[in-house]
Amino acid sequence: MGPPGTTPPPPPAPAAPEAEPPAPAGRFAFPSALTVLALVTLAVWLLAFLVPAGQYARSDSGAPVAGTYHRVPDTRGFTDRLNDLFLSPVNGLYGIQDLTTHEVGPGFTGALYGSAGVFLFVLAIGSFITVVFATGALDRGIARLAHRLRDRGALLIAAVMLVFSVLGTVEGFAEETLGFYGLLVPMMLALGYDRLVAVGAAVLGAGIGVLCSTVNPFATGVASSAAEVSLGDGIALRSVMWVVLTAVTILYVVRYARRVRKDPSKSLCGFLPGDRMQKAAADSDEEPVLTPLHRTVLVLLVLVFAFMIFSVVPWAGALTGEAGAAPYAWELDWSFPQLSALFLCAAVLVGVVARMGEARLSSTIVQGAADFISPALVIMLARGVTVIMNNSKITDTVLHSIEGVVGGTSSGPFAVFVFLVNLPLAFLIPSTSGHATLAMPVLAPLADFAGVNRALVVTAWQAASGWMNLWVPTTAVTIGGVALAKVGYDRYLRFVCPLLAILLVLICGFLVLGAAM
């Protein structure tokens, strides 16, 4: 037990859901996220033997030139390919992309291709959240908030998702949601919901914003520039899409949350030991009391997360609508390395304020990082899959097949085809900016032959990228989110599949409408 007024952090080790006993011997159990990604890695590696290698000629900016696709000799032997498979986790963490050959490996000289920045960010978040929990402030504050909102939980879910969606449509807020699970999971449990509600609020809230990006410089900005159109072209259609799709998504999550709160047996993911106890504490007649220490720690918590959001937003691009706008003097332009340092320093600061002592603070920081190592490894493996595809030079071949499918169609079907055929490319390239840089120079000129505005191609492309990133296991936001919330990936798929079908129909309808305008 800790000192008076504190409570220990919740047990870090995942356990079987209370609602569902362990499967009997011989019965199929869906594998963990780590196993799923290992199987995906092997499947993509085998697929690379069947898909021929090819390349487009590149412009000075590195974008492919339409009509220049050509096959390239497959000079990589079986040993080289086997080495790619063997090193995929390593390359997924700190692989370097060679400036000349564009291959990725741990010993090259060039730009970092691996996910080391996100990896350390997740560990730093784990340390910070665990230290805050160790003070007793976070669980006491969550219980107090849940007590006050016990009859208005749907309003809280909608508010969280709306904020995330706004940040997603304006500046591509997505990976940053990984830092909020330490807050969202216990809060949703205290309100009587399950862990899937927390995942839905984070992944779907931010994801639907990115899917309907309006002035997001990392998606719409990069794509518009590559398509040689203004960032403002097509913003009316994207804005209407954002309003409708965000409303539909919020209603979907709230409907599921209410069903689970009314009947916990309806939960698709079940409950871990201790989950239901948080709801019982929130339902008590006595409102939890916050000590001065609790209030101080919670203020620090809010300030740290607010500063994180401020530090990553490209304010000049978001406010002016120009992707290449010069940053304001007060912009920080931080990314994952700086954010990792921020949360590590914040963990130390909270420990000092709470007078935890050097030994307890050190052990708590280490324990927090250890508790979050599983989602960090998941993110690393997901990045390793893209390394295999990059080194095998199969991405341009897939892009060329897309170019052939959408060419020569009329305006309405053209927009829908651009969306549909970009789906596999979004799987190959989870990065929105990387996907845009690769696909737009090839697809945008085809719009001229179909008689539609190039801005519609941008909208169709970003909708495909955003739709896929709501569920594919190669994106850190989704696979890392379910791992952080300790929800099975199969349970998340069961939860999100009906919504994906609804969004697919709505997106296609909006694209046909855009082509007719």
PDB file of N, CA, C and O in Angstrom, residues 130-132 134-135 347 350-361 364:
ATOM      1  N   THR A 130       1.486   6.171 -15.579  1.00  0.00           N
ATOM      2  CA  THR A 130       1.655   5.322 -14.403  1.00  0.00           C
ATOM      3  C   THR A 130       2.067   6.133 -13.183  1.00  0.00           C
ATOM      4  O   THR A 130       1.607   5.878 -12.062  1.00  0.00           O
ATOM      5  N   VAL A 131       2.934   7.124 -13.380  1.00  0.00           N
ATOM      6  CA  VAL A 131       3.324   7.992 -12.268  1.00  0.00           C
ATOM      7  C   VAL A 131       2.119   8.780 -11.760  1.00  0.00           C
ATOM      8  O   VAL A 131       1.913   8.920 -10.550  1.00  0.00           O
ATOM      9  N   VAL A 132       1.307   9.288 -12.689  1.00  0.00           N
ATOM     10  CA  VAL A 132       0.113  10.038 -12.282  1.00  0.00           C
ATOM     11  C   VAL A 132      -0.847   9.131 -11.518  1.00  0.00           C
ATOM     12  O   VAL A 132      -1.414   9.527 -10.492  1.00  0.00           O
ATOM     13  N   ALA A 134      -0.050   6.585  -9.769  1.00  0.00           N
ATOM     14  CA  ALA A 134       0.553   6.261  -8.477  1.00  0.00           C
ATOM     15  C   ALA A 134       0.304   7.331  -7.428  1.00  0.00           C
ATOM     16  O   ALA A 134       0.363   7.047  -6.228  1.00  0.00           O
ATOM     17  N   THR A 135       0.040   8.546  -7.843  1.00  0.00           N
ATOM     18  CA  THR A 135      -0.276   9.609  -6.888  1.00  0.00           C
ATOM     19  C   THR A 135      -1.718   9.511  -6.385  1.00  0.00           C
ATOM     20  O   THR A 135      -2.068  10.180  -5.407  1.00  0.00           O
ATOM     21  N   ALA A 347       6.713  13.251 -16.192  1.00  0.00           N
ATOM     22  CA  ALA A 347       6.633  12.175 -15.200  1.00  0.00           C
ATOM     23  C   ALA A 347       7.512  12.488 -13.990  1.00  0.00           C
ATOM     24  O   ALA A 347       7.104  12.297 -12.838  1.00  0.00           O
ATOM     25  N   VAL A 350       5.860  15.380 -11.931  1.00  0.00           N
ATOM     26  CA  VAL A 350       4.742  14.912 -11.107  1.00  0.00           C
ATOM     27  C   VAL A 350       5.267  14.144  -9.893  1.00  0.00           C
ATOM     28  O   VAL A 350       4.763  14.309  -8.768  1.00  0.00           O
ATOM     29  N   GLY A 351       6.271  13.314 -10.105  1.00  0.00           N
ATOM     30  CA  GLY A 351       6.838  12.562  -8.993  1.00  0.00           C
ATOM     31  C   GLY A 351       7.444  13.457  -7.933  1.00  0.00           C
ATOM     32  O   GLY A 351       7.316  13.200  -6.728  1.00  0.00           O
ATOM     33  N   VAL A 352       8.106  14.527  -8.371  1.00  0.00           N
ATOM     34  CA  VAL A 352       8.701  15.475  -7.419  1.00  0.00           C
ATOM     35  C   VAL A 352       7.601  16.213  -6.658  1.00  0.00           C
ATOM     36  O   VAL A 352       7.671  16.377  -5.426  1.00  0.00           O
ATOM     37  N   VAL A 353       6.575  16.663  -7.376  1.00  0.00           N
ATOM     38  CA  VAL A 353       5.470  17.376  -6.726  1.00  0.00           C
ATOM     39  C   VAL A 353       4.778  16.483  -5.702  1.00  0.00           C
ATOM     40  O   VAL A 353       4.383  16.931  -4.617  1.00  0.00           O
ATOM     41  N   ALA A 354       4.626  15.202  -6.029  1.00  0.00           N
ATOM     42  CA  ALA A 354       3.963  14.258  -5.132  1.00  0.00           C
ATOM     43  C   ALA A 354       4.891  13.723  -4.052  1.00  0.00           C
ATOM     44  O   ALA A 354       4.456  12.921  -3.217  1.00  0.00           O
ATOM     45  N   ARG A 355       6.153  14.130  -4.066  1.00  0.00           N
ATOM     46  CA  ARG A 355       7.145  13.701  -3.073  1.00  0.00           C
ATOM     47  C   ARG A 355       7.229  12.178  -3.007  1.00  0.00           C
ATOM     48  O   ARG A 355       7.191  11.568  -1.941  1.00  0.00           O
ATOM     49  N   MET A 356       7.367  11.561  -4.170  1.00  0.00           N
ATOM     50  CA  MET A 356       7.409  10.116  -4.246  1.00  0.00           C
ATOM     51  C   MET A 356       8.749   9.547  -3.798  1.00  0.00           C
ATOM     52  O   MET A 356       8.841   8.375  -3.440  1.00  0.00           O
ATOM     53  N   GLY A 357       9.790  10.344  -3.859  1.00  0.00           N
ATOM     54  CA  GLY A 357      11.105   9.834  -3.522  1.00  0.00           C
ATOM     55  C   GLY A 357      11.792   9.225  -4.725  1.00  0.00           C
ATOM     56  O   GLY A 357      11.134   8.726  -5.647  1.00  0.00           O
ATOM     57  N   GLU A 358      13.118   9.263  -4.714  1.00  0.00           N
ATOM     58  CA  GLU A 358      13.866   8.837  -5.901  1.00  0.00           C
ATOM     59  C   GLU A 358      13.630   7.374  -6.241  1.00  0.00           C
ATOM     60  O   GLU A 358      13.385   7.018  -7.396  1.00  0.00           O
ATOM     61  N   ALA A 359      13.668   6.497  -5.224  1.00  0.00           N
ATOM     62  CA  ALA A 359      13.550   5.061  -5.493  1.00  0.00           C
ATOM     63  C   ALA A 359      12.164   4.721  -6.053  1.00  0.00           C
ATOM     64  O   ALA A 359      12.051   4.000  -7.059  1.00  0.00           O
ATOM     65  N   ARG A 360      11.108   5.233  -5.424  1.00  0.00           N
ATOM     66  CA  ARG A 360       9.759   4.917  -5.892  1.00  0.00           C
ATOM     67  C   ARG A 360       9.480   5.526  -7.255  1.00  0.00           C
ATOM     68  O   ARG A 360       8.851   4.896  -8.116  1.00  0.00           O
ATOM     69  N   LEU A 361       9.939   6.752  -7.486  1.00  0.00           N
ATOM     70  CA  LEU A 361       9.717   7.401  -8.773  1.00  0.00           C
ATOM     71  C   LEU A 361      10.427   6.639  -9.887  1.00  0.00           C
ATOM     72  O   LEU A 361       9.848   6.395 -10.957  1.00  0.00           O
ATOM     73  N   THR A 364       8.629   3.381 -10.615  1.00  0.00           N
ATOM     74  CA  THR A 364       7.329   3.612 -11.246  1.00  0.00           C
ATOM     75  C   THR A 364       7.488   3.973 -12.714  1.00  0.00           C
ATOM     76  O   THR A 364       6.699   3.526 -13.568  1.00  0.00           O
TER      77      THR A 364
END
